[in-house]
Structure formats: structure tokens, C-alpha cells
């Protein structure tokens, strides 16, 4: 099994490392940024190629781990004909690849990566999808070398998965950023919130989130809600987020009417 | 040091246990629900009192750990005169207590409690506030038996702290609930998101949240944002939250204009 890796960002780096560690041969690395490609290729004992024309036409998988809006462009520039092209995006369809090959797939790891922070992929779910059953089986055999948690999904499910990850990860991180900003405006350290953040995440490992909802909105405590809203009067962006999320909590928990 | 504990909910239970473990004497427990008061009193080797008239007038601290909107009522019903009344609320002022005593304080543990889940309070920040320096010193000595992290704050800071906890904890939990709902609608397990949720929380223990923001909104990926918004077309509540939070991420990261 020989893989060409296209991309050198966080996903390319983490997938490349994990594939190499699992014994899969990364033969070439290409990236728009050739210096990054060389660094990653060195790490993977692969060859960095500068021009897409130099990409081998003989690999089993062309793994395209680049920004979503660059996927089609990269696929278009690979010289191989009707080989297996695979992207790693949660929200891009197979149709970003199928104009350039009849054999397309997705390998979507459900994790958020920082370039310099090691992540143990074995506990990370990897969702796979392919144009044919045969290709899906190939992708499954690759994914199972990375993780114990491989699921085969359809395009609609992949979009739902990505969207749910945006809510649970990207938006959550933004709420942490808002909290930090509020604290610093009042000369308080973000460290104060860390035990609470850890506990809130830990709790949903063995409880349904709706069952452990706390706070003024789920209690319907209009007094506190009004106090918080007034406190944010000079921050209309935060005030609006506060109101929308409080209302959404009330709706989910079947409190009647508006807060 | 003798404490009367008023309340029998999550905060009363966890604080009561921790105070008792630290060697402080809980002499009486009162609660609107007398059965709960008895259960908690048994656990704390205290006496459960049924009527507020039976509350001793000789305790050093009357610790009022009840729902925010019940604090003033409970304070009003304590027969002791000008003794030290302390509540545990993040968003209620000392003025809920001062009509009924000149000596008032707040002991606000920055954690979210489930009744049947043990929490190690020693790592939990406890914010304190009191009407006089002398009472603040008493409260500090109590709080320092519970945790290594005692901070003295003013009323505005306490409100900021509570509000930041609502963003980082209550709202975050609601986003987990939304994610779960989206997954279940598409026959996917919430388990798929758990590694991502853990990593997202773990990451901000040693990074500023804004520095590790990921996702389509911070990348300014309008294509994905449009796809996600369309996917939520039959869920206007979620669509609105998606748009507000995405816009807020873009604003914080100084992307120009509307997404």
C-alpha cells in the first residue's frame, strides 16, 4: 500500500505520522508550501515533490488533506488517471473529486489538531465514505490501522457529524474565549474557570448533556437573566448570544413562552 | 466555629460535606424539604430542624445555600439577630441579606455540582465577599479549609465571574446537547464526539482559547458556512445560533465584514 500525501497542515501532519507509524508507506509529500512539504516528508521518510507534475501515477491512494476550498484544485492537478483520490474534509462532498477521477473517497478523522501537539488517533473516530464498495473496503483497511473506531457513513451523515462538531468544539471554544474576555475585563484570571470547564466536559462522558444542564436559563430564573443581560449592555454581540442561548435552553427544556 | 446550613440541594450537600471533612462543626441543617434536610443532617452528624423558629441563635455562620430567588426569604426567617449570614450565589448581591443582618457575606464556589457525583473542592476556586474586613477574614479562614484557591472579589467581579461561568459551562453544555440532537436525528452516536469534546476542553488548560480557535468561521470559509446554514433550514433556532456564533468568531478574529 503506497500513499501520496497532498498537504502539510495539521490534518496532513497528524494523519501522515499515524499512517507511517502503522506501517503504511508514504511515498511522496506535496504541498503548496514546499518548505512545509520537505519538513513533513523528512519526518515521514518520504520524498517531497515540488511540482504536481512530479507526483507518481502509481500510488494506491492520493490523500488530499488540504483546506476545503483547495481540494478540487489539488485533485485537478494530480497527473494520475482514475486512481483512488481521498479527501479528509467533514463538509466537502465526493463531487469535489469525481470530476477528476471515478474512484473517490473520504477519510474524516473526528478530532481537532494542533500542529505541535501529539494526538493519539487510536481513540479518535474516523468516518469513511467511497464511490464503490471495493474502495470503501480499501479505505476501511487503512482507517482500521489508525483507530479502533471506524464508521462508514453517507454524505448527509458526514455533514451532520461535521456540523455537530462545530457546535460541540468550535463554538464551545469560542464560548471559552468570550468567558476569558469577560474575566480579563474585570481583572480576573481565566484559570478560575478551568476546573469548571474540565468538569463540564467530563460530565457528558457518562451523562446526556440535556440531563445535566444547570444555570439560570434551565431554572427559568428571570431575575438573574435580567441581571446578566443588563451587565452586558455595552457588549451587544455578547448580549445577543446570551439571549439566544438562554432562550434555546428554555425551549429545549420545555419551559413555556419567552424568558 | 459552628455553622448552620440552610438548604439541601447540590451546593448545600457538597459544601456541607467538605466543611464537615475539614473539621468544621455543622450544628443544624434546615431545608424547605424536611426529608432532604434529614438525609443531609444524617450525613453531616448534624441536627435537622423542621421549623426556622428552631434555628439556633448562637451559630457563627448561617450558610444559605438555596436557589437565588429564595435567599432573601430564608434570611428573613432566621431568628438570629445581627449574626453572620452567608449565601453561595454567583449573581445575588449582599443586599439580599443586609435587610435582615448587618453582617453579610458570600462564599461562591466556582464549580457545577451533581448531587451524587463527588467533587474534590480543593482544586475549586472559591470567591468570597463580606460587609466588613473582620467578617471577610472569618470567611477566608473557612474557605481556606475547603480549597487552596480563595479569592476576594467585589460585587461587579462576582457577577462577571458568574456570567463567564454561564458562557463556559451552562452554554457549552447546551451546545453539547444540540450536537447530540443533531447526531441522533441522523442515527449517529454522541460517543463519536467525546474525544473531540475532551480535547477541546483540555486544550484551553494551557492555551488561550482565541489562539486555538478552529473551524469554518475562523477560516472565513463561506462555502462551508452556507452549506451548514442550508442543512439547518428546518431548525430556525439552531440556524440562528449557528449564524450568531459564527459571526461572533469572525468578529473576534478581525475578519472584515459579514460572513
Short mmCIF file of C-alpha atoms in Angstrom, two decimals:
data_model
loop_
_atom_site.label_atom_id
_atom_site.label_comp_id
_atom_site.label_asym_id
_atom_site.label_seq_id
_atom_site.Cartn_x
_atom_site.Cartn_y
_atom_site.Cartn_z
CA UNK A 1 0.00 0.00 0.00
CA UNK A 2 1.58 3.25 -1.14
CA UNK A 3 0.15 6.66 -0.35
CA UNK A 4 0.89 10.10 -1.77
CA UNK A 5 0.11 12.78 0.79
CA UNK A 6 -1.06 16.16 -0.51
CA UNK A 7 -1.00 18.92 2.10
CA UNK A 8 1.25 19.78 5.04
CA UNK A 9 -1.10 21.37 7.60
CA UNK A 10 -2.39 19.96 10.87
CA UNK A 11 -4.51 17.16 9.42
CA UNK A 12 -1.85 16.12 6.89
CA UNK A 13 0.82 16.08 9.61
CA UNK A 14 -1.18 14.04 12.12
CA UNK A 15 -2.57 11.59 9.56
CA UNK A 16 0.82 11.24 7.89
CA UNK A 17 2.51 10.44 11.19
CA UNK A 18 -0.14 7.95 12.23
CA UNK A 19 -0.16 6.21 8.84
CA UNK A 20 3.64 5.93 8.90
CA UNK A 21 3.58 4.58 12.47
CA UNK A 22 1.02 1.98 11.40
CA UNK A 23 3.48 0.71 8.78
CA UNK A 24 1.96 2.29 5.67
CA UNK A 25 4.38 3.68 3.12
CA UNK A 26 4.06 7.40 2.35
CA UNK A 27 5.97 7.68 -0.90
CA UNK A 28 5.64 11.37 -1.69
CA UNK A 29 4.50 14.57 0.01
CA UNK A 30 3.37 17.56 -1.99
CA UNK A 31 2.23 20.90 -0.55
CA UNK A 32 1.64 24.39 -1.94
CA UNK A 33 4.30 25.41 0.58
CA UNK A 34 7.34 23.38 -0.48
CA UNK A 35 9.30 24.05 2.73
CA UNK A 36 6.47 22.56 4.76
CA UNK A 37 6.29 19.61 2.36
CA UNK A 38 10.02 18.99 2.88
CA UNK A 39 9.74 19.12 6.67
CA UNK A 40 6.82 16.70 6.68
CA UNK A 41 8.46 14.43 4.07
CA UNK A 42 11.62 14.25 6.24
CA UNK A 43 9.53 13.21 9.22
CA UNK A 44 7.79 10.50 7.17
CA UNK A 45 10.87 9.26 5.29
CA UNK A 46 9.07 10.29 2.10
CA UNK A 47 10.12 12.32 -0.91
CA UNK A 48 8.95 15.92 -1.14
CA UNK A 49 7.85 16.88 -4.65
CA UNK A 50 7.85 20.50 -5.74
CA UNK A 51 5.56 20.36 -8.78
CA UNK A 52 2.35 18.39 -9.05
CA UNK A 53 3.63 17.08 -12.42
CA UNK A 54 6.25 15.11 -10.44
CA UNK A 55 3.59 13.22 -8.48
CA UNK A 56 3.79 9.48 -9.18
CA UNK A 57 0.96 7.96 -11.18
CA UNK A 58 1.38 4.60 -9.40
CA UNK A 59 0.24 5.17 -5.81
CA UNK A 60 -2.73 3.31 -4.32
CA UNK A 61 -4.18 6.34 -2.57
CA UNK A 62 -3.81 10.07 -3.16
CA UNK A 63 -4.67 11.51 0.24
CA UNK A 64 -5.71 15.16 -0.12
CA UNK A 65 -5.51 16.83 3.31
CA UNK A 66 -5.82 20.50 2.39
CA UNK A 67 -8.25 23.35 3.14
CA UNK A 68 -11.74 22.52 1.92
CA UNK A 69 -11.78 25.16 -0.79
CA UNK A 70 -8.47 23.89 -2.23
CA UNK A 71 -9.50 20.22 -2.54
CA UNK A 72 -10.88 20.38 -6.09
CA UNK A 73 -7.88 22.36 -7.31
CA UNK A 74 -5.42 19.87 -5.87
CA UNK A 75 -7.37 16.89 -7.25
CA UNK A 76 -7.39 18.51 -10.66
CA UNK A 77 -3.59 18.86 -10.65
CA UNK A 78 -2.74 15.23 -9.81
CA UNK A 79 -1.42 13.58 -13.00
CA UNK A 80 -2.71 10.07 -12.15
CA UNK A 81 -5.74 8.83 -14.13
CA UNK A 82 -8.68 7.14 -12.42
CA UNK A 83 -6.71 6.35 -9.29
CA UNK A 84 -8.18 6.48 -5.77
CA UNK A 85 -8.40 10.10 -4.57
CA UNK A 86 -9.38 10.60 -0.91
CA UNK A 87 -10.01 13.86 0.92
CA UNK A 88 -10.27 14.41 4.69
CA UNK A 89 -12.96 17.07 4.93
CA UNK A 90 -16.09 16.90 7.05
CA UNK A 91 -18.17 19.12 4.83
CA UNK A 92 -16.99 18.59 1.27
CA UNK A 93 -18.73 16.09 -0.99
CA UNK A 94 -17.18 13.36 -3.10
CA UNK A 95 -18.17 15.60 -6.00
CA UNK A 96 -15.12 17.76 -5.30
CA UNK A 97 -13.08 14.76 -6.53
CA UNK A 98 -15.26 12.92 -9.06
CA UNK A 99 -14.67 15.35 -11.97
CA UNK A 100 -11.02 14.22 -11.84
CA UNK A 101 -11.29 10.51 -11.02
CA UNK A 102 -14.01 7.88 -10.94
CA UNK A 103 -12.58 6.46 -7.69
CA UNK A 104 -13.11 8.83 -4.80
CA UNK A 105 -13.36 8.59 -1.04
CA UNK A 106 -13.38 10.49 2.24
CA UNK A 107 -11.43 9.69 5.39
CA UNK A 108 -12.64 12.16 8.02
CA UNK A 109 -10.99 12.00 11.45
CA UNK A 110 -13.27 13.46 14.10
CA UNK A 111 -10.67 15.37 16.03
CA UNK A 112 -9.21 18.85 16.15
CA UNK A 113 -5.46 19.03 15.63
CA UNK A 114 -2.76 21.44 16.71
CA UNK A 115 0.41 21.02 14.70
CA UNK A 116 2.76 20.61 17.65
CA UNK A 117 0.52 18.64 19.97
CA UNK A 118 0.55 14.86 19.64
CA UNK A 119 -2.89 13.24 19.48
CA UNK A 120 -3.48 9.54 19.98
CA UNK A 121 -5.54 8.73 16.92
CA UNK A 122 -6.43 5.25 18.17
CA UNK A 123 -9.28 6.69 20.25
CA UNK A 124 -10.43 9.09 17.52
CA UNK A 125 -13.44 8.08 15.41
CA UNK A 126 -12.71 8.08 11.69
CA UNK A 127 -15.64 8.30 9.29
CA UNK A 128 -15.21 6.84 5.80
CA UNK A 129 -17.11 7.05 2.54
CA UNK A 130 -16.29 5.95 -1.03
CA UNK A 131 -17.77 5.74 -4.53
CA UNK A 132 -17.60 1.91 -4.64
CA UNK A 133 -17.78 -0.93 -2.13
CA UNK A 134 -14.31 -2.07 -3.22
CA UNK A 135 -12.77 1.31 -2.50
CA UNK A 136 -14.66 1.52 0.77
CA UNK A 137 -13.03 -1.76 1.81
CA UNK A 138 -9.58 -0.36 0.97
CA UNK A 139 -10.31 2.77 2.98
CA UNK A 140 -11.60 0.70 5.88
CA UNK A 141 -8.39 -1.33 5.99
CA UNK A 142 -6.36 1.91 6.10
CA UNK A 143 -8.60 3.54 8.71
CA UNK A 144 -8.52 0.45 10.92
CA UNK A 145 -4.75 0.76 11.12
CA UNK A 146 -5.25 4.25 12.58
CA UNK A 147 -8.11 3.73 15.03
CA UNK A 148 -10.44 1.22 16.60
CA UNK A 149 -13.40 3.44 15.75
CA UNK A 150 -14.13 3.34 12.04
CA UNK A 151 -17.63 4.14 10.85
CA UNK A 152 -18.95 4.11 7.35
CA UNK A 153 -21.40 6.95 6.74
CA UNK A 154 -23.34 8.60 3.95
CA UNK A 155 -22.83 12.22 2.79
CA UNK A 156 -25.75 13.57 4.80
CA UNK A 157 -24.45 11.89 7.96
CA UNK A 158 -20.98 13.29 7.37
CA UNK A 159 -22.39 16.80 7.14
CA UNK A 160 -24.39 16.22 10.35
CA UNK A 161 -21.25 14.92 12.02
CA UNK A 162 -19.21 17.91 10.97
CA UNK A 163 -21.93 20.33 11.97
CA UNK A 164 -22.29 18.71 15.39
CA UNK A 165 -18.52 19.00 15.80
CA UNK A 166 -18.74 22.71 15.00
CA UNK A 167 -21.31 23.12 17.80
CA UNK A 168 -19.50 20.93 20.35
CA UNK A 169 -15.94 22.04 19.55
CA UNK A 170 -15.55 25.25 17.54
CA UNK A 171 -18.45 27.09 19.20
CA UNK A 172 -17.58 25.76 22.62
CA UNK A 173 -14.03 27.03 22.23
CA UNK A 174 -15.43 30.42 21.25
CA UNK A 175 -17.54 30.49 24.42
CA UNK A 176 -14.35 29.82 26.38
CA UNK A 177 -12.80 32.80 24.56
CA UNK A 178 -15.78 35.01 25.48
CA UNK A 179 -15.52 33.89 29.11
CA UNK A 180 -11.83 34.73 29.17
CA UNK A 181 -12.53 38.16 27.72
CA UNK A 182 -15.22 38.90 30.35
CA UNK A 183 -12.88 37.82 33.14
CA UNK A 184 -9.94 39.88 31.90
CA UNK A 185 -12.13 42.97 31.57
CA UNK A 186 -12.70 42.60 35.32
CA UNK A 187 -9.09 41.77 36.24
CA UNK A 188 -9.82 38.12 36.92
CA UNK A 189 -7.81 35.15 35.70
CA UNK A 190 -9.15 32.61 33.20
CA UNK A 191 -7.55 29.99 35.50
CA UNK A 192 -10.58 30.43 37.79
CA UNK A 193 -12.81 28.75 35.20
CA UNK A 194 -10.58 25.80 34.37
CA UNK A 195 -11.96 23.31 36.93
CA UNK A 196 -15.47 24.19 35.74
CA UNK A 197 -14.58 23.73 32.08
CA UNK A 198 -12.99 20.34 32.78
CA UNK A 199 -15.92 19.16 34.88
CA UNK A 200 -18.49 20.30 32.29
CA UNK A 201 -16.74 18.28 29.56
CA UNK A 202 -16.07 15.29 31.82
CA UNK A 203 -19.69 15.12 32.89
CA UNK A 204 -21.08 14.43 29.41
CA UNK A 205 -18.79 11.42 29.03
CA UNK A 206 -21.35 9.48 31.07
CA UNK A 207 -24.46 11.69 31.09
CA UNK A 208 -26.70 13.01 28.36
CA UNK A 209 -25.94 16.77 28.19
CA UNK A 210 -29.62 17.74 28.45
CA UNK A 211 -29.91 15.74 31.69
CA UNK A 212 -27.13 17.69 33.40
CA UNK A 213 -27.99 21.19 32.21
CA UNK A 214 -27.54 23.75 35.00
CA UNK A 215 -27.70 27.54 35.21
CA UNK A 216 -30.28 30.34 35.30
CA UNK A 217 -31.89 29.57 31.91
CA UNK A 218 -32.86 25.99 32.72
CA UNK A 219 -34.11 27.10 36.16
CA UNK A 220 -36.12 29.86 34.47
CA UNK A 221 -34.53 32.40 36.84
CA UNK A 222 -35.68 35.61 35.17
CA UNK A 223 -34.10 37.79 37.83
CA UNK A 224 -30.57 36.53 37.14
CA UNK A 225 -31.16 36.51 33.39
CA UNK A 226 -32.16 40.19 33.54
CA UNK A 227 -29.12 40.99 35.67
CA UNK A 228 -26.75 39.27 33.25
CA UNK A 229 -28.36 40.92 30.24
CA UNK A 230 -28.03 44.34 31.89
CA UNK A 231 -24.39 43.59 32.73
CA UNK A 232 -23.75 43.06 29.00
CA UNK A 233 -25.50 46.25 27.89
CA UNK A 234 -22.30 47.67 26.35
CA UNK A 235 -21.50 44.40 24.57
CA UNK A 236 -24.45 43.94 22.18
CA UNK A 237 -22.75 40.97 20.43
CA UNK A 238 -22.39 39.08 23.71
CA UNK A 239 -25.81 40.18 24.93
CA UNK A 240 -27.40 38.73 21.82
CA UNK A 241 -25.53 35.42 22.19
CA UNK A 242 -26.53 35.31 25.86
CA UNK A 243 -30.20 35.82 24.99
CA UNK A 244 -30.27 33.35 22.09
CA UNK A 245 -28.59 30.57 24.03
CA UNK A 246 -30.67 31.17 27.16
CA UNK A 247 -33.85 31.08 25.07
CA UNK A 248 -32.67 27.91 23.34
CA UNK A 249 -32.02 26.24 26.70
CA UNK A 250 -35.51 27.22 27.87
CA UNK A 251 -37.03 25.88 24.63
CA UNK A 252 -35.19 22.57 24.85
CA UNK A 253 -36.34 22.10 28.41
CA UNK A 254 -39.97 22.88 27.54
CA UNK A 255 -40.31 25.98 29.63
CA UNK A 256 -43.29 27.77 28.13
CA UNK A 257 -43.02 31.14 26.46
CA UNK A 258 -40.20 33.61 26.33
CA UNK A 259 -37.80 34.10 29.23
CA UNK B 1 -16.65 27.53 64.63
CA UNK B 2 -20.27 26.42 64.37
CA UNK B 3 -22.27 26.59 61.16
CA UNK B 4 -25.99 26.29 60.47
CA UNK B 5 -26.59 25.06 56.94
CA UNK B 6 -29.76 26.22 55.17
CA UNK B 7 -30.60 24.26 52.04
CA UNK B 8 -30.24 20.64 50.94
CA UNK B 9 -29.58 20.85 47.21
CA UNK B 10 -26.37 20.23 45.29
CA UNK B 11 -24.40 23.18 46.62
CA UNK B 12 -25.55 22.63 50.22
CA UNK B 13 -24.67 18.95 50.01
CA UNK B 14 -21.19 19.41 48.53
CA UNK B 15 -20.27 22.37 50.75
CA UNK B 16 -21.67 20.64 53.83
CA UNK B 17 -19.64 17.50 53.16
CA UNK B 18 -16.45 19.43 52.50
CA UNK B 19 -16.87 21.63 55.57
CA UNK B 20 -17.51 18.59 57.73
CA UNK B 21 -14.46 16.81 56.28
CA UNK B 22 -12.34 19.87 57.05
CA UNK B 23 -13.32 19.57 60.71
CA UNK B 24 -15.91 22.33 60.90
CA UNK B 25 -18.98 21.64 63.00
CA UNK B 26 -22.33 21.76 61.19
CA UNK B 27 -24.76 22.06 64.08
CA UNK B 28 -28.07 22.23 62.26
CA UNK B 29 -29.48 21.68 58.80
CA UNK B 30 -32.73 23.29 57.70
CA UNK B 31 -34.39 22.89 54.32
CA UNK B 32 -37.81 23.63 52.84
CA UNK B 33 -37.90 19.89 52.16
CA UNK B 34 -37.53 18.36 55.61
CA UNK B 35 -36.81 14.85 54.31
CA UNK B 36 -33.85 16.18 52.38
CA UNK B 37 -32.71 18.12 55.43
CA UNK B 38 -32.80 14.93 57.48
CA UNK B 39 -30.80 12.97 54.95
CA UNK B 40 -28.16 15.68 54.73
CA UNK B 41 -28.10 16.18 58.51
CA UNK B 42 -27.52 12.43 58.99
CA UNK B 43 -24.58 12.57 56.60
CA UNK B 44 -23.10 15.55 58.46
CA UNK B 45 -23.83 14.33 62.02
CA UNK B 46 -25.96 17.45 62.43
CA UNK B 47 -29.47 18.02 63.70
CA UNK B 48 -32.24 18.54 61.15
CA UNK B 49 -34.65 21.31 62.16
CA UNK B 50 -38.15 21.40 60.79
CA UNK B 51 -39.15 24.99 61.50
CA UNK B 52 -36.96 28.02 61.06
CA UNK B 53 -38.02 29.12 64.56
CA UNK B 54 -35.97 26.19 65.89
CA UNK B 55 -32.77 27.50 64.32
CA UNK B 56 -30.18 28.29 66.98
CA UNK B 57 -29.36 31.94 67.54
CA UNK B 58 -25.79 31.11 68.60
CA UNK B 59 -24.04 29.87 65.43
CA UNK B 60 -21.04 31.69 63.96
CA UNK B 61 -22.20 31.40 60.37
CA UNK B 62 -25.62 30.86 58.80
CA UNK B 63 -24.75 29.40 55.41
CA UNK B 64 -27.65 29.90 53.00
CA UNK B 65 -27.20 27.54 50.05
CA UNK B 66 -30.59 27.76 48.34
CA UNK B 67 -31.92 28.87 44.94
CA UNK B 68 -31.09 32.52 44.28
CA UNK B 69 -34.69 33.70 44.44
CA UNK B 70 -35.20 32.05 47.84
CA UNK B 71 -32.17 33.60 49.57
CA UNK B 72 -33.89 36.71 50.92
CA UNK B 73 -36.85 34.68 52.18
CA UNK B 74 -34.65 32.24 54.04
CA UNK B 75 -32.52 35.06 55.51
CA UNK B 76 -35.68 36.78 56.69
CA UNK B 77 -36.81 33.66 58.53
CA UNK B 78 -33.63 33.04 60.55
CA UNK B 79 -34.34 34.06 64.15
CA UNK B 80 -30.74 35.13 64.93
CA UNK B 81 -30.10 38.88 65.21
CA UNK B 82 -27.11 40.53 63.51
CA UNK B 83 -25.24 37.27 63.11
CA UNK B 84 -23.11 36.44 60.07
CA UNK B 85 -25.35 35.37 57.16
CA UNK B 86 -23.54 34.00 54.10
CA UNK B 87 -25.02 32.97 50.76
CA UNK B 88 -23.38 30.95 47.98
CA UNK B 89 -24.79 32.59 44.86
CA UNK B 90 -22.77 33.94 41.96
CA UNK B 91 -25.30 36.54 40.93
CA UNK B 92 -27.06 37.70 44.07
CA UNK B 93 -25.85 40.78 45.94
CA UNK B 94 -25.15 41.14 49.65
CA UNK B 95 -28.30 43.27 49.62
CA UNK B 96 -30.38 40.07 49.62
CA UNK B 97 -29.09 39.58 53.18
CA UNK B 98 -28.48 43.07 54.61
CA UNK B 99 -32.14 43.87 55.33
CA UNK B 100 -32.01 41.03 57.89
CA UNK B 101 -28.50 41.34 59.34
CA UNK B 102 -25.68 43.87 59.30
CA UNK B 103 -23.11 41.09 58.89
CA UNK B 104 -23.33 39.50 55.48
CA UNK B 105 -21.06 37.61 53.13
CA UNK B 106 -20.81 35.46 50.05
CA UNK B 107 -18.94 32.21 49.61
CA UNK B 108 -19.22 31.30 45.94
CA UNK B 109 -17.64 28.04 44.78
CA UNK B 110 -16.87 28.15 41.09
CA UNK B 111 -17.98 24.66 40.22
CA UNK B 112 -21.05 22.88 38.95
CA UNK B 113 -22.34 20.14 41.19
CA UNK B 114 -24.33 16.98 40.63
CA UNK B 115 -25.79 15.63 43.83
CA UNK B 116 -24.43 12.12 43.51
CA UNK B 117 -21.07 12.88 41.96
CA UNK B 118 -18.19 13.61 44.35
CA UNK B 119 -16.17 16.72 43.50
CA UNK B 120 -12.78 17.46 45.01
CA UNK B 121 -13.31 21.01 46.22
CA UNK B 122 -9.61 21.53 46.94
CA UNK B 123 -8.98 22.43 43.28
CA UNK B 124 -12.13 24.54 43.01
CA UNK B 125 -11.76 28.33 43.25
CA UNK B 126 -13.94 29.87 45.94
CA UNK B 127 -14.71 33.58 45.70
CA UNK B 128 -15.52 35.45 48.92
CA UNK B 129 -17.01 38.81 49.78
CA UNK B 130 -18.24 40.36 53.07
CA UNK B 131 -19.62 43.56 54.54
CA UNK B 132 -16.62 44.07 56.86
CA UNK B 133 -12.91 43.20 56.85
CA UNK B 134 -13.37 41.23 60.04
CA UNK B 135 -16.10 39.06 58.52
CA UNK B 136 -14.07 38.67 55.35
CA UNK B 137 -11.22 37.26 57.47
CA UNK B 138 -13.62 34.75 59.06
CA UNK B 139 -14.90 33.72 55.64
CA UNK B 140 -11.36 33.41 54.32
CA UNK B 141 -10.41 31.08 57.15
CA UNK B 142 -13.43 28.88 56.35
CA UNK B 143 -12.82 28.94 52.59
CA UNK B 144 -9.14 28.08 53.03
CA UNK B 145 -10.15 24.88 54.76
CA UNK B 146 -12.09 23.93 51.61
CA UNK B 147 -9.69 24.89 48.84
CA UNK B 148 -6.25 26.26 48.03
CA UNK B 149 -7.82 28.80 45.69
CA UNK B 150 -9.58 31.53 47.65
CA UNK B 151 -10.05 34.92 46.03
CA UNK B 152 -11.61 38.01 47.49
CA UNK B 153 -13.67 39.89 44.92
CA UNK B 154 -16.07 42.81 44.67
CA UNK B 155 -19.74 42.51 43.61
CA UNK B 156 -19.06 43.53 40.00
CA UNK B 157 -16.30 40.93 39.71
CA UNK B 158 -18.55 38.26 41.17
CA UNK B 159 -21.20 38.99 38.55
CA UNK B 160 -18.53 38.86 35.81
CA UNK B 161 -17.30 35.57 37.22
CA UNK B 162 -20.78 34.06 37.27
CA UNK B 163 -21.57 35.33 33.79
CA UNK B 164 -18.31 33.91 32.42
CA UNK B 165 -19.20 30.58 34.05
CA UNK B 166 -22.59 30.67 32.30
CA UNK B 167 -20.81 31.08 28.95
CA UNK B 168 -18.08 28.49 29.61
CA UNK B 169 -20.22 25.92 31.40
CA UNK B 170 -24.01 26.26 31.02
CA UNK B 171 -23.93 27.38 27.38
CA UNK B 172 -21.19 24.92 26.50
CA UNK B 173 -23.27 22.10 27.92
CA UNK B 174 -26.22 23.27 25.84
CA UNK B 175 -24.05 23.15 22.71
CA UNK B 176 -23.20 19.56 23.62
CA UNK B 177 -26.95 18.91 23.87
CA UNK B 178 -27.54 20.45 20.42
CA UNK B 179 -24.72 18.35 18.95
CA UNK B 180 -26.24 15.22 20.43
CA UNK B 181 -29.63 16.08 18.98
CA UNK B 182 -28.16 16.65 15.50
CA UNK B 183 -26.33 13.32 15.65
CA UNK B 184 -29.35 11.37 16.83
CA UNK B 185 -31.50 12.85 14.08
CA UNK B 186 -29.03 11.22 11.66
CA UNK B 187 -28.71 7.92 13.52
CA UNK B 188 -25.23 8.67 14.80
CA UNK B 189 -23.96 8.17 18.34
CA UNK B 190 -22.96 11.05 20.62
CA UNK B 191 -19.97 8.86 21.55
CA UNK B 192 -18.37 9.92 18.26
CA UNK B 193 -17.90 13.44 19.61
CA UNK B 194 -16.50 12.57 23.02
CA UNK B 195 -12.78 12.59 22.11
CA UNK B 196 -13.30 15.96 20.44
CA UNK B 197 -15.13 17.40 23.44
CA UNK B 198 -12.39 16.22 25.81
CA UNK B 199 -9.60 17.57 23.60
CA UNK B 200 -11.33 20.94 23.16
CA UNK B 201 -11.60 21.40 26.94
CA UNK B 202 -8.10 20.02 27.62
CA UNK B 203 -6.53 22.35 25.09
CA UNK B 204 -7.55 25.56 26.87
CA UNK B 205 -5.86 24.39 30.07
CA UNK B 206 -2.58 25.59 28.53
CA UNK B 207 -3.64 27.73 25.57
CA UNK B 208 -5.66 30.91 25.28
CA UNK B 209 -8.97 29.84 23.65
CA UNK B 210 -8.75 32.52 20.95
CA UNK B 211 -5.30 31.20 19.94
CA UNK B 212 -6.60 27.69 19.27
CA UNK B 213 -9.88 28.55 17.54
CA UNK B 214 -10.53 26.22 14.60
CA UNK B 215 -13.44 25.67 12.22
CA UNK B 216 -15.04 27.26 9.18
CA UNK B 217 -15.90 30.61 10.83
CA UNK B 218 -12.33 31.48 11.85
CA UNK B 219 -11.07 30.35 8.43
CA UNK B 220 -13.73 32.53 6.79
CA UNK B 221 -14.88 29.52 4.75
CA UNK B 222 -18.12 30.92 3.31
CA UNK B 223 -18.80 27.81 1.28
CA UNK B 224 -18.99 25.54 4.33
CA UNK B 225 -20.87 28.15 6.35
CA UNK B 226 -23.52 28.33 3.61
CA UNK B 227 -23.72 24.52 3.47
CA UNK B 228 -24.19 24.25 7.24
CA UNK B 229 -26.78 27.02 7.28
CA UNK B 230 -28.73 25.31 4.50
CA UNK B 231 -28.53 22.00 6.37
CA UNK B 232 -30.25 23.70 9.35
CA UNK B 233 -33.03 25.26 7.26
CA UNK B 234 -35.75 23.34 9.13
CA UNK B 235 -34.25 24.19 12.52
CA UNK B 236 -34.50 28.00 12.67
CA UNK B 237 -33.44 28.06 16.36
CA UNK B 238 -30.21 26.19 15.60
CA UNK B 239 -29.65 28.09 12.38
CA UNK B 240 -29.79 31.37 14.27
CA UNK B 241 -27.35 30.15 16.93
CA UNK B 242 -25.05 28.87 14.19
CA UNK B 243 -25.07 32.24 12.46
CA UNK B 244 -24.63 34.35 15.60
CA UNK B 245 -21.73 32.29 16.91
CA UNK B 246 -20.03 32.09 13.51
CA UNK B 247 -20.36 35.85 13.12
CA UNK B 248 -19.02 36.37 16.63
CA UNK B 249 -15.98 34.18 15.88
CA UNK B 250 -15.33 36.18 12.70
CA UNK B 251 -15.65 39.47 14.64
CA UNK B 252 -13.29 38.35 17.39
CA UNK B 253 -10.71 37.33 14.85
CA UNK B 254 -10.99 40.62 12.97
CA UNK B 255 -12.25 39.23 9.72
CA UNK B 256 -13.76 42.20 7.92
CA UNK B 257 -17.45 42.43 7.13
CA UNK B 258 -20.20 39.91 7.42
CA UNK B 259 -19.63 36.24 6.69
#
